[in-house]
mmCIF file of C-alpha atoms in Angstrom:
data_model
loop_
_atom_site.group_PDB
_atom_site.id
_atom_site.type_symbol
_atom_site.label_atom_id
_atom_site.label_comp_id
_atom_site.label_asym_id
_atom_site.label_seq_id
_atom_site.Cartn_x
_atom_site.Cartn_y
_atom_site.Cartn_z
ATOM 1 C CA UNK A 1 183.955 74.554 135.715
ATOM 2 C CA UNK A 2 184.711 71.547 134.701
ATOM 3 C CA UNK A 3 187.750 72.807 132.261
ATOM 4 C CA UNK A 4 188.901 74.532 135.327
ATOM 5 C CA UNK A 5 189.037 71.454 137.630
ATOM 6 C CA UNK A 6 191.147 70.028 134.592
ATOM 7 C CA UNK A 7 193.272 73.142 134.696
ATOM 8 C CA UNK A 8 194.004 72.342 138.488
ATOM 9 C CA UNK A 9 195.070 68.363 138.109
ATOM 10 C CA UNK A 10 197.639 70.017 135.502
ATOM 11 C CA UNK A 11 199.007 72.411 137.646
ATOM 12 C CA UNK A 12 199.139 69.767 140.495
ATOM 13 C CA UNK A 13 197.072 71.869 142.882
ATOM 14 C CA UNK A 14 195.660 70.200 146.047
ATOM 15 C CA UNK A 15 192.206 69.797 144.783
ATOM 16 C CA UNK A 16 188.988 68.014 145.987
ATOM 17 C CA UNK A 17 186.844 66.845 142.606
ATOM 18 C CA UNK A 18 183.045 68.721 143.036
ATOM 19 C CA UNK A 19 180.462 66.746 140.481
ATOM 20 C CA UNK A 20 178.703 69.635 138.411
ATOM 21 C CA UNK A 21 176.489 66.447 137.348
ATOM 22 C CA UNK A 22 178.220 65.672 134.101
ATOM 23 C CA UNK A 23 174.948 63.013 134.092
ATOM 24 C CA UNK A 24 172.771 65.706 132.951
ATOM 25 C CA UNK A 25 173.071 63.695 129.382
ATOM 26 C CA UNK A 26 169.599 62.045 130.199
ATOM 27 C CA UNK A 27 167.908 65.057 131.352
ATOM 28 C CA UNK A 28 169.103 67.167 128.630
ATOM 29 C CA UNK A 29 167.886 64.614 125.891
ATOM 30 C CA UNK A 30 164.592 64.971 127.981
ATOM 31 C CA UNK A 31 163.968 68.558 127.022
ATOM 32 C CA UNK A 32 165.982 68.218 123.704
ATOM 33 C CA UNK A 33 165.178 65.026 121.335
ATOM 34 C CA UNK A 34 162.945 64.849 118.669
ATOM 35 C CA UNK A 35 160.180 63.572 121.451
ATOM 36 C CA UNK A 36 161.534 65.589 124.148
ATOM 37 C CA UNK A 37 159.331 67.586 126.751
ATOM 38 C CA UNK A 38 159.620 71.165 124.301
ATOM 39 C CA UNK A 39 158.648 69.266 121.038
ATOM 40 C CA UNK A 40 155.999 67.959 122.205
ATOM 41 C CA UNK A 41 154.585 71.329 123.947
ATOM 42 C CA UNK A 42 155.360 72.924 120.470
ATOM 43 C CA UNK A 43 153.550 70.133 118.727
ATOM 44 C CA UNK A 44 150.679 70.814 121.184
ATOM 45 C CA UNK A 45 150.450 74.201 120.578
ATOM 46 C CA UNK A 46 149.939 73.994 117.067
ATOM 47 C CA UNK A 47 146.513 72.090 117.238
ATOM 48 C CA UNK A 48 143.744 74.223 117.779
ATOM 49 C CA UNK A 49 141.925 71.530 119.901
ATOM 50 C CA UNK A 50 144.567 70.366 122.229
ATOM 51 C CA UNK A 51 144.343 70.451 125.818
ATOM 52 C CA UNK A 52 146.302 70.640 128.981
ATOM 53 C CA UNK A 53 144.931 66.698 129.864
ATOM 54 C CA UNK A 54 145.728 65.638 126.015
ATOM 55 C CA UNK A 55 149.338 67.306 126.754
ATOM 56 C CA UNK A 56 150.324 65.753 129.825
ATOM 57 C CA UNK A 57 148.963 62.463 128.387
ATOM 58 C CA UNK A 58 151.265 62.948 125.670
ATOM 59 C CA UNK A 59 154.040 63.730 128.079
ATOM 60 C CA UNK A 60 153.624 60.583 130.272
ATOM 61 C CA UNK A 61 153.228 58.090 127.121
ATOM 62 C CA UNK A 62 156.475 59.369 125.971
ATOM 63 C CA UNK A 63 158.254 59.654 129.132
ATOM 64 C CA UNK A 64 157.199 58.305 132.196
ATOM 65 C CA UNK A 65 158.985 55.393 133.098
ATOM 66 C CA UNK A 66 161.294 55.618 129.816
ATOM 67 C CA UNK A 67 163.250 58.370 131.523
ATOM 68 C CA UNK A 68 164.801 58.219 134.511
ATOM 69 C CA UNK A 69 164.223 61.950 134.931
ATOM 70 C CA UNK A 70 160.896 62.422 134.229
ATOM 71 C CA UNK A 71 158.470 61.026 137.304
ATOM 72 C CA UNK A 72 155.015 61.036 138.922
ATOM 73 C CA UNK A 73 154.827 63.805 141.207
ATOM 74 C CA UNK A 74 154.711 63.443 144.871
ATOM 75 C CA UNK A 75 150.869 64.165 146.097
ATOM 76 C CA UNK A 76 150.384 67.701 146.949
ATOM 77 C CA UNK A 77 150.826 68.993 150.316
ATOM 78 C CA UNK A 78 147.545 70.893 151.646
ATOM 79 C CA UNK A 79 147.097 74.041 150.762
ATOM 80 C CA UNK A 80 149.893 73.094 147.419
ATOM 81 C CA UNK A 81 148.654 73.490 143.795
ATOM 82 C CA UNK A 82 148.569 69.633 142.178
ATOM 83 C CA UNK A 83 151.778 68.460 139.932
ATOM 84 C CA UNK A 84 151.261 66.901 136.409
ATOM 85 C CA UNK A 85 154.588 65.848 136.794
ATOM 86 C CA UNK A 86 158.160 65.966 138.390
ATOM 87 C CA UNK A 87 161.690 66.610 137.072
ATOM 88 C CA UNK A 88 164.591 65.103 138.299
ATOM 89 C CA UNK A 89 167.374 68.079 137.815
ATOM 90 C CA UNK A 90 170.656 67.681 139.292
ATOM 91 C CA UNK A 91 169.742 70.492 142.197
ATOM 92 C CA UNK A 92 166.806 68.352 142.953
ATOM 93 C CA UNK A 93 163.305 66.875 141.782
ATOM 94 C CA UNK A 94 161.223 69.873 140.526
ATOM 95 C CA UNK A 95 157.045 69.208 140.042
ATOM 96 C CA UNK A 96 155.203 71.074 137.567
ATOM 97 C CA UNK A 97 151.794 72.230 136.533
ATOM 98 C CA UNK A 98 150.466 72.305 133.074
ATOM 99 C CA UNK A 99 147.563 74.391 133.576
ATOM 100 C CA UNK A 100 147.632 76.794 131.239
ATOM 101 C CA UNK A 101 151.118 75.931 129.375
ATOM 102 C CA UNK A 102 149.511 75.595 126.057
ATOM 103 C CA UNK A 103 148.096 79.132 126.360
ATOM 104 C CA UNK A 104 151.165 80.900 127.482
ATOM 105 C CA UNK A 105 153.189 79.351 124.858
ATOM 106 C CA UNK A 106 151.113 80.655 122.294
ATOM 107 C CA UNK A 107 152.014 83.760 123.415
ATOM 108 C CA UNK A 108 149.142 85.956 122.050
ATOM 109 C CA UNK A 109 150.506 89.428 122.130
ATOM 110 C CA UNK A 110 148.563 91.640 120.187
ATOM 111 C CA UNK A 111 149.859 92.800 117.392
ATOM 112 C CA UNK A 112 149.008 96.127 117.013
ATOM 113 C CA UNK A 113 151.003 96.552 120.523
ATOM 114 C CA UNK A 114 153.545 95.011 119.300
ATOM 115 C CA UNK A 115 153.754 97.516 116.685
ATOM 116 C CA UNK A 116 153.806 100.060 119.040
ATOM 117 C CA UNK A 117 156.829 98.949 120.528
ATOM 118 C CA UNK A 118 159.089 98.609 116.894
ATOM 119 C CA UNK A 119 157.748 102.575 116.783
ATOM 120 C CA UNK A 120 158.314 103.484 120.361
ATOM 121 C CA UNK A 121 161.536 105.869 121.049
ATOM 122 C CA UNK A 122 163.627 103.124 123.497
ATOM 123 C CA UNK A 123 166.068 101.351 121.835
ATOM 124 C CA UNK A 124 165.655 98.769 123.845
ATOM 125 C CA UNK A 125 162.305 97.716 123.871
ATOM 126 C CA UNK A 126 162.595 98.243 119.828
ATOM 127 C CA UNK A 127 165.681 95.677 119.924
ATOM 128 C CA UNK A 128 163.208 92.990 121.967
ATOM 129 C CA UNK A 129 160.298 93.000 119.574
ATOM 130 C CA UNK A 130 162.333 93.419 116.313
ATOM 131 C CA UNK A 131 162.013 90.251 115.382
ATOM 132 C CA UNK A 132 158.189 89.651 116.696
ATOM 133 C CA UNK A 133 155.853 89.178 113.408
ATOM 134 C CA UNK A 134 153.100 91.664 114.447
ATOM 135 C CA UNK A 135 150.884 93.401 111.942
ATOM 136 C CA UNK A 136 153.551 94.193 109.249
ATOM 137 C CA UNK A 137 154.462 90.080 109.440
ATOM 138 C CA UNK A 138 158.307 91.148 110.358
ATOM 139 C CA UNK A 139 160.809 92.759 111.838
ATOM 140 C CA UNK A 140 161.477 96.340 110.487
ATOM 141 C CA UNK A 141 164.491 97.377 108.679
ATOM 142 C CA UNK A 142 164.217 95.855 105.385
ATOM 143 C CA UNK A 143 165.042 92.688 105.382
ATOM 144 C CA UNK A 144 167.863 92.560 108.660
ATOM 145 C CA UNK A 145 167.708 90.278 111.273
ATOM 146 C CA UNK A 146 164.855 87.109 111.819
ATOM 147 C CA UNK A 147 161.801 88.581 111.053
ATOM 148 C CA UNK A 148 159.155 86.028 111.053
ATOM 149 C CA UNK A 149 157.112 85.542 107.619
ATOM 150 C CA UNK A 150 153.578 87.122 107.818
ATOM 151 C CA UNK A 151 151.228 84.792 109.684
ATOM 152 C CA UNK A 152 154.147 82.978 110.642
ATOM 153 C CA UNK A 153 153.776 80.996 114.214
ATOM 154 C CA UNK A 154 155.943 81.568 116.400
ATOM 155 C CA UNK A 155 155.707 80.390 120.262
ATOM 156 C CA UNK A 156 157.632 80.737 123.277
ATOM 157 C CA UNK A 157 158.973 77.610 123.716
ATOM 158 C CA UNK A 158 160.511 78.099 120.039
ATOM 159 C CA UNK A 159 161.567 81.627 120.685
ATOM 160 C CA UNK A 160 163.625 80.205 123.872
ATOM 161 C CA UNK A 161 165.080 77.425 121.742
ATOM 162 C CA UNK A 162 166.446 79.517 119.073
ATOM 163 C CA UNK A 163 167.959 82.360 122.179
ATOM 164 C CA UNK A 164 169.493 78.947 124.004
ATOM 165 C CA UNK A 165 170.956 77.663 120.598
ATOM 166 C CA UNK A 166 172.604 80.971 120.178
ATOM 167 C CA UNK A 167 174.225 81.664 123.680
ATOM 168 C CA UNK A 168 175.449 77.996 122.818
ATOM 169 C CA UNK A 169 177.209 79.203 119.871
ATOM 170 C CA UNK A 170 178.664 82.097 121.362
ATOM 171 C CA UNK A 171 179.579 79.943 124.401
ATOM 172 C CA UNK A 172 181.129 77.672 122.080
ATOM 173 C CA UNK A 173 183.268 79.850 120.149
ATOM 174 C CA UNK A 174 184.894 81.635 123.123
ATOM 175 C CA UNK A 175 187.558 81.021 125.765
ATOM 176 C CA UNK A 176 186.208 80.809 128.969
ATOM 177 C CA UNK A 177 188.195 83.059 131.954
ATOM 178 C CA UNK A 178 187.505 82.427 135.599
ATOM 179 C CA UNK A 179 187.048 85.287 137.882
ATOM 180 C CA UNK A 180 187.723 84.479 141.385
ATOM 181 C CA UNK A 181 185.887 85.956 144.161
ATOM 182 C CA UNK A 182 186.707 85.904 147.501
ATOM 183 C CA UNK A 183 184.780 86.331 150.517
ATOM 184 C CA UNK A 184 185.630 88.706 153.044
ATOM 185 C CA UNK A 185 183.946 87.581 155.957
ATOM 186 C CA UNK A 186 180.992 85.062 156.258
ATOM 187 C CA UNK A 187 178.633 87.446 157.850
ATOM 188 C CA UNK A 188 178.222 89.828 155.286
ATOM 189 C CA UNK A 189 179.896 93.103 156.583
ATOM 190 C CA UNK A 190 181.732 96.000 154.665
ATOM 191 C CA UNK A 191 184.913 97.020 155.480
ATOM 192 C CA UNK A 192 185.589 93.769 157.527
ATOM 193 C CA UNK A 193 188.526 91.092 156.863
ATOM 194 C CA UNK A 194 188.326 88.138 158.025
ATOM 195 C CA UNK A 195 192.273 87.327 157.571
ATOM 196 C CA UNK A 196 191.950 83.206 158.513
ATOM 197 C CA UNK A 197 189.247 83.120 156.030
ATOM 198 C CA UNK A 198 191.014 85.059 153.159
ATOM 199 C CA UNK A 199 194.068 83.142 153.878
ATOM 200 C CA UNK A 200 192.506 79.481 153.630
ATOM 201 C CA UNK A 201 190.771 80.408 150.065
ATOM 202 C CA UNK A 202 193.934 81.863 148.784
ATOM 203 C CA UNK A 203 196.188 78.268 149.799
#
């Protein structure tokens, strides 16, 4: 979007600047750097006796008050669930509860289901799990793709970075091309033009 408001000041088109929040920088570097929010939940995750309390005490000694994005949480509303902590995203401040992170990150899906799946008839399902360790300690298909070594340990937040860093590198090595949509009418009925409206997104 923000290549396309560029495209606009060259072509000299009447133009009012919208912020995407180019200032994400500091929240970025929040989930990203070497002490960001997902190292330390995979560092977590990896000792047998951490806790939810030991994580979020690791999250506020590394964060709280040395980013400006990452705050105490509001208290909770009645009848709300209680915050660890809050996020300040560009759509907003976002609280969050760690209860139970440490588990679900671990992901245990047993293997022998797993194993299932890589034998199972739809493609698809096969194409999700192919790289999932499970019994046999890989992916099948000797040797293709990013099977995981046998009792390799693999969590969620890991699998997510390693997805994110590759729609990054697609997104990277591509050409972006805008489709434009434009509304009809602004109360959501087929077959109805609202001409005024069409006219005053088209100029």
């Amino acid at each position: 979007f923000v290549l396309e408001q560029e495209e606009y000041k060259k072509e000299g088109i009447d133009w009012v600047f919208v912020d995407f929040g180019m200032d994400l920088q500091s929240c970025i570097e929040l989930f990203e750097k070497p002490l960001g929010l997902l190292s330390i939940l995979e560092e977590e995750s990896m000792f047998p006796k951490a806790t939810d309390k030991s994580f979020t005490e690791k999250l506020n000694a590394n964060h709280l008050g040395k980013s400006p994005n990452f705050i105490k949480p509001k208290p909770p509303k009645p009848g709300q669930v209680e915050a660890h902590f809050a996020i300040v995203h560009y759509a907003g401040t976002v609280p969050y509860n760690l209860s139970g992170w440490l588990e679900k990150n671990k992901d245990p899906l047993n293997d022998t289901v797993v194993d299932q799946f890589k034998k199972g008839t739809n493609e698809l399902v096969q194409l999700i799990f192919a790289d999932h360790p499970g019994q046999s300690g890989g992916g099948d298909g000797g040797g293709k793709g990013r099977g995981k070594k046998s009792g390799g340990f693999s969590t969620v937040s890991s699998g997510y970075r390693d997805q994110l860093n590759n729609l990054m590198r697609t997104l990277n090595s591509t050409s972006p091309h805008f489709i434009r949509c434009i509304v009809p009418n602004e109360v959501k009925t087929p077959s109805l033009i609202d001409a005024a409206l069409v006219m005053h997104q088209l100029t």
